Amino acid sequence: MNRKTKQIVLPLLAAFIWGSAFVAQKGGAEVLGALSFNWTRSLVAALGLLVLVKVLDKRSAAPEKSDAEKKKDKRELLRGGLVVGTILAVGSTLQQYGVGMTTAGKAGFLTALYIVLVPLFGLLFGKRVRALVWCGVGVAVAGLYFLSFAAGGAPVFNSGDLLVIACAFVFSSHILAIDHYTKTIDGVKLSCVQFFVAGIELLVPALIVDGLPVRAILDCLPFILYTGVLSGGVGYTLQILAQKDGDPAVVSLLLSLESLFAAVSGAIVLHERLSAREYLGCALMLCAVVLVQLPEKKKEPAKS
């Protein structure tokens, strides 16, 4: 597969997996508590990625490192994994509770707010925000209004909508944290550790709230395996491979189509139906996602 094909096919597959995973999460929410669903799928993802890490390590042609370098790498990996894993545990829990109270399609679109929020949070680190981003924010706010407010403008949010919006803020910090740590840490290894951390951190509160619902876990196993192995393991790996050789602007735009796949999957599999007003909100949200991913036009040097 050549470079151009990879940067189109791989992120499209990842977007489809992530978008359709909202349907699996919706199914899981009807059978299993959010905390129990998340700790099980997180550990499934971690085990799947652990196998991948072992395979990649065997095939790696990198020079052997000294014991001191290996210890330093392990410390950085554990530190980074603890940070991003904790953020992931919070974000995924908010999202799973929210998915149980709203439609899969709306959850997918509202989660996509992170693509608008990430560059805005970048302001805290002194990063310039382009004019297109501000336009995207305005369009996203309009889309959010149509998605979350009833006709007539009554200021009433669905509880699930609020939780998914909160998860978008958490996932924004998660993306920024990953961006920071992957500068020095292998991305696949970091993902593996973060899922182990998230699964372990969610296990204790899940046991307190839900106990150990073995029967419900078995009934929910297809949803757990799909979101764990595919959404967590395969989806993240496809993203890594696509970004390695692809144009970041193109890859990010294609990945953001997970919101569209979420709405389509919800309509086909769960027979969810959005109102015309909500479809307008979805369309505006998608426009915002596209706007913030458009590359900035480079200024031509002034002619002497």
Coordinates of C-alpha atoms in Angstrom, one line a residue:
M1 CA 0.0 0.0 0.0
N2 CA 1.6 3.3 -1.1
R3 CA 1.8 6.4 1.1
K4 CA -1.1 8.3 -0.5
T5 CA -3.4 5.3 -0.2
K6 CA -2.4 4.7 3.4
Q7 CA -3.2 8.2 4.5
I8 CA -6.7 7.8 3.1
V9 CA -7.6 4.2 3.9
L10 CA -6.2 3.8 7.4
P11 CA -7.8 6.9 9.0
L12 CA -11.1 6.1 7.3
L13 CA -11.0 2.6 8.8
A14 CA -10.2 4.1 12.2
A15 CA -13.0 6.7 11.9
F16 CA -15.4 3.9 11.0
I17 CA -14.4 1.8 13.9
W18 CA -14.6 4.6 16.4
G19 CA -17.9 5.9 15.0
S20 CA -19.6 2.5 15.0
A21 CA -18.2 1.9 18.5
F22 CA -20.8 4.3 19.8
V23 CA -23.5 1.7 18.8
A24 CA -21.6 -0.9 20.8
Q25 CA -21.3 1.5 23.7
K26 CA -25.0 2.1 23.5
G27 CA -25.7 -1.6 23.6
G28 CA -23.3 -2.0 26.5
A29 CA -24.9 0.8 28.5
E30 CA -28.3 -1.1 28.3
V31 CA -26.7 -4.2 29.9
L32 CA -23.8 -3.2 32.1
G33 CA -22.9 -0.3 34.3
A34 CA -20.6 2.3 32.8
L35 CA -17.8 1.7 35.3
S36 CA -17.9 -2.1 34.7
F37 CA -18.1 -1.7 31.0
N38 CA -15.1 0.6 30.9
W39 CA -12.8 -1.4 33.1
T40 CA -13.4 -4.6 31.2
R41 CA -13.0 -3.0 27.7
S42 CA -9.9 -1.1 28.9
L43 CA -8.2 -4.3 30.1
V44 CA -9.2 -6.1 26.8
A45 CA -7.6 -3.2 24.8
A46 CA -4.5 -3.3 27.0
L47 CA -4.0 -7.1 26.5
G48 CA -4.5 -6.8 22.8
L49 CA -2.0 -3.9 22.6
L50 CA 0.5 -5.9 24.8
V51 CA 0.5 -8.6 22.2
L52 CA 1.1 -6.0 19.5
V53 CA 4.0 -4.4 21.5
K54 CA 5.7 -7.8 21.8
V55 CA 5.4 -8.4 18.1
L56 CA 6.7 -5.0 17.2
D57 CA 9.6 -5.3 19.6
K58 CA 10.7 -8.6 18.0
R59 CA 10.6 -7.1 14.6
S60 CA 12.3 -3.9 15.6
A61 CA 15.8 -3.2 14.2
A62 CA 16.6 -0.4 16.7
P63 CA 20.0 -0.6 18.4
E64 CA 20.2 -2.2 21.8
K65 CA 20.0 0.3 24.6
S66 CA 22.0 0.3 27.9
D67 CA 20.4 -0.7 31.2
A68 CA 20.4 2.9 32.3
E69 CA 18.6 4.0 29.1
K70 CA 16.1 1.2 29.5
K71 CA 15.3 2.2 33.1
K72 CA 14.8 5.8 32.0
D73 CA 12.5 4.8 29.2
K74 CA 10.4 2.7 31.6
R75 CA 10.1 5.5 34.1
E76 CA 8.9 7.9 31.4
L77 CA 6.5 5.3 30.0
L78 CA 5.0 4.7 33.4
R79 CA 4.8 8.4 34.2
G80 CA 3.1 9.2 30.8
G81 CA 0.9 6.1 31.0
L82 CA -0.3 7.1 34.5
V83 CA -1.2 10.7 33.4
V84 CA -3.0 9.8 30.1
G85 CA -4.5 6.7 31.5
T86 CA -6.1 8.6 34.4
I87 CA -7.5 11.2 32.0
L88 CA -8.8 8.4 29.7
A89 CA -10.6 6.8 32.7
V90 CA -12.4 10.0 33.5
G91 CA -13.3 10.8 29.9
S92 CA -14.5 7.3 29.0
T93 CA -16.6 7.1 32.1
L94 CA -18.3 10.5 31.4
Q95 CA -18.9 9.4 27.8
Q96 CA -20.3 5.9 28.7
Y97 CA -22.8 7.4 31.2
G98 CA -23.7 10.0 28.6
V99 CA -24.2 7.5 25.8
G100 CA -26.7 5.7 28.0
M101 CA -28.9 8.8 28.1
T102 CA -28.6 10.2 24.6
T103 CA -28.4 8.8 21.0
A104 CA -25.3 7.2 19.6
G105 CA -25.4 9.8 16.8
K106 CA -25.6 12.8 19.1
A107 CA -22.9 11.3 21.3
G108 CA -20.6 11.0 18.3
F109 CA -21.1 14.5 17.2
L110 CA -20.8 16.1 20.6
T111 CA -17.6 14.1 21.3
A112 CA -16.1 15.6 18.1
L113 CA -16.1 18.9 20.0
Y114 CA -12.6 18.0 21.1
I115 CA -11.3 18.9 17.6
V116 CA -12.4 22.4 18.2
L117 CA -11.4 22.5 21.9
V118 CA -7.8 21.3 21.4
P119 CA -6.5 24.3 19.5
L120 CA -8.3 26.6 21.9
F121 CA -6.6 24.9 24.9
G122 CA -3.4 25.4 23.0
L123 CA -3.7 29.2 23.8
L124 CA -2.7 28.3 27.4
F125 CA 0.6 27.2 26.0
G126 CA 1.1 30.3 23.8
K127 CA 0.0 28.7 20.6
R128 CA -1.6 31.0 18.0
V129 CA -5.2 30.3 17.0
R130 CA -6.0 30.7 13.4
A131 CA -9.0 32.7 12.1
L132 CA -10.5 29.4 10.8
V133 CA -10.5 28.0 14.2
W134 CA -12.5 30.9 15.6
C135 CA -15.0 30.4 12.8
G136 CA -15.2 26.7 13.7
V137 CA -15.9 27.5 17.3
G138 CA -18.8 29.8 16.2
V139 CA -20.2 27.1 13.9
A140 CA -19.8 24.4 16.6
V141 CA -21.7 26.5 19.2
A142 CA -24.5 27.0 16.7
G143 CA -24.6 23.2 16.0
L144 CA -24.6 22.5 19.7
Y145 CA -27.5 24.9 20.2
F146 CA -29.6 23.0 17.6
L147 CA -28.6 19.6 19.0
S148 CA -29.2 20.3 22.6
F149 CA -32.0 22.9 22.8
A150 CA -35.6 22.3 22.0
A151 CA -37.5 24.4 19.4
G152 CA -38.2 27.8 20.8
G153 CA -34.8 28.0 22.5
A154 CA -35.7 26.7 25.9
P155 CA -32.4 26.4 27.8
V156 CA -32.7 22.7 28.7
F157 CA -29.9 20.3 28.1
N158 CA -30.4 16.5 28.1
S159 CA -28.3 15.0 31.0
G160 CA -26.6 12.7 28.5
D161 CA -25.6 15.6 26.3
L162 CA -24.0 17.4 29.2
L163 CA -22.0 14.4 30.2
V164 CA -20.8 13.9 26.6
I165 CA -19.9 17.6 26.3
A166 CA -17.9 17.2 29.6
C167 CA -16.1 14.2 28.1
A168 CA -15.1 16.2 25.1
F169 CA -13.3 18.7 27.4
V170 CA -11.6 15.8 29.1
F171 CA -10.6 14.1 25.8
S172 CA -9.1 17.5 24.7
S173 CA -6.7 17.4 27.6
H174 CA -6.1 13.7 26.8
I175 CA -5.0 14.6 23.2
L176 CA -2.7 17.4 24.5
A177 CA -1.2 15.0 27.0
I178 CA -0.6 12.3 24.4
D179 CA 0.9 15.0 22.1
H180 CA 3.4 15.9 24.9
Y181 CA 4.4 12.4 25.8
T182 CA 4.7 10.8 22.4
K183 CA 7.6 13.2 21.7
T184 CA 9.8 10.8 23.8
I185 CA 7.6 7.7 24.3
D186 CA 6.5 5.1 21.7
G187 CA 2.9 5.7 20.9
V188 CA 1.7 2.1 20.9
K189 CA 3.4 1.3 24.2
L190 CA 1.9 4.5 25.7
S191 CA -1.5 3.4 24.6
C192 CA -1.0 -0.1 26.1
V193 CA 0.0 1.3 29.5
Q194 CA -2.8 3.9 29.5
F195 CA -5.4 1.2 29.0
F196 CA -3.9 -0.8 31.8
V197 CA -4.0 2.2 34.1
A198 CA -7.6 3.1 33.1
G199 CA -8.8 -0.4 33.6
I200 CA -7.2 -0.8 37.0
E201 CA -8.3 2.7 38.2
L202 CA -11.9 1.9 37.2
L203 CA -12.0 -1.6 38.7
V204 CA -12.2 -0.5 42.4
P205 CA -15.1 2.0 42.0
A206 CA -16.8 -0.5 39.6
L207 CA -16.7 -3.2 42.2
I208 CA -18.1 -0.8 44.8
V209 CA -21.0 0.4 42.6
D210 CA -21.8 -2.7 40.5
G211 CA -20.1 -5.5 42.4
L212 CA -18.9 -8.2 40.0
P213 CA -21.8 -8.8 37.6
V214 CA -20.3 -11.8 35.8
R215 CA -23.6 -12.6 34.0
A216 CA -24.0 -9.1 32.7
I217 CA -20.3 -9.0 31.6
L218 CA -20.8 -12.3 29.6
D219 CA -24.0 -10.9 28.1
C220 CA -22.1 -7.8 27.1
L221 CA -19.0 -9.6 25.9
P222 CA -19.5 -8.8 22.1
F223 CA -19.8 -5.1 22.9
I224 CA -16.8 -5.3 25.3
L225 CA -14.6 -7.1 22.7
Y226 CA -15.6 -4.7 19.9
T227 CA -14.9 -1.5 21.9
G228 CA -11.8 -3.1 23.5
V229 CA -10.0 -4.8 20.7
L230 CA -11.2 -2.8 17.7
S231 CA -12.0 0.7 19.0
G232 CA -9.2 0.7 21.6
G233 CA -6.5 -1.5 20.0
V234 CA -6.9 -1.5 16.3
G235 CA -8.3 2.0 16.0
Y236 CA -5.5 3.6 17.9
T237 CA -2.9 1.6 15.9
L238 CA -4.4 2.7 12.6
Q239 CA -4.2 6.3 13.7
I240 CA -0.5 5.9 14.6
L241 CA 0.3 4.3 11.2
A242 CA -1.7 6.9 9.3
Q243 CA 0.0 9.8 11.0
K244 CA 3.5 8.3 10.6
D245 CA 3.6 8.8 6.8
G246 CA 0.6 11.0 6.1
D247 CA -0.3 14.7 5.9
P248 CA -1.5 15.6 9.4
A249 CA -4.2 17.9 8.1
V250 CA -5.6 15.3 5.8
V251 CA -5.4 12.5 8.4
S252 CA -7.0 14.6 11.1
L253 CA -9.9 15.5 8.8
L254 CA -10.6 11.9 7.9
L255 CA -10.4 10.8 11.5
S256 CA -12.9 13.4 12.5
L257 CA -15.5 11.6 10.3
E258 CA -16.0 9.3 13.3
S259 CA -18.9 11.6 14.2
L260 CA -20.6 11.0 10.8
F261 CA -20.1 7.3 11.1
A262 CA -21.6 7.4 14.6
A263 CA -24.8 9.0 13.3
V264 CA -25.0 6.6 10.4
S265 CA -24.4 3.5 12.5
G266 CA -27.0 4.7 15.1
A267 CA -29.6 5.1 12.3
I268 CA -28.9 1.8 10.6
V269 CA -28.3 -0.5 13.6
L270 CA -30.3 1.1 16.4
H271 CA -32.9 2.7 14.2
E272 CA -32.3 6.1 15.9
R273 CA -34.0 9.0 14.3
L274 CA -33.0 12.6 14.7
S275 CA -35.3 15.5 14.1
A276 CA -34.7 17.9 11.2
R277 CA -33.4 20.4 13.9
E278 CA -31.0 17.9 15.3
Y279 CA -29.8 17.0 11.8
L280 CA -29.0 20.6 11.2
G281 CA -27.0 20.7 14.4
C282 CA -25.1 17.6 13.3
A283 CA -24.4 19.2 9.9
L284 CA -23.1 22.4 11.6
M285 CA -20.9 20.3 14.0
L286 CA -19.4 18.5 11.0
C287 CA -18.8 21.8 9.2
A288 CA -17.0 23.0 12.3
V289 CA -14.8 19.9 12.4
V290 CA -13.9 20.4 8.7
L291 CA -13.2 24.2 9.2
V292 CA -10.6 23.7 12.0
Q293 CA -8.8 21.0 10.0
L294 CA -8.3 23.1 6.8
P295 CA -4.7 24.0 6.2
E296 CA -3.7 27.7 6.5
K297 CA -3.0 29.4 3.2
K298 CA 0.7 30.3 3.2
K299 CA 1.6 33.9 2.5
E300 CA 3.6 34.4 -0.6
P301 CA 6.9 36.3 0.0
A302 CA 6.7 39.9 -1.1
K303 CA 8.3 40.6 -4.5
S304 CA 11.2 43.0 -4.4

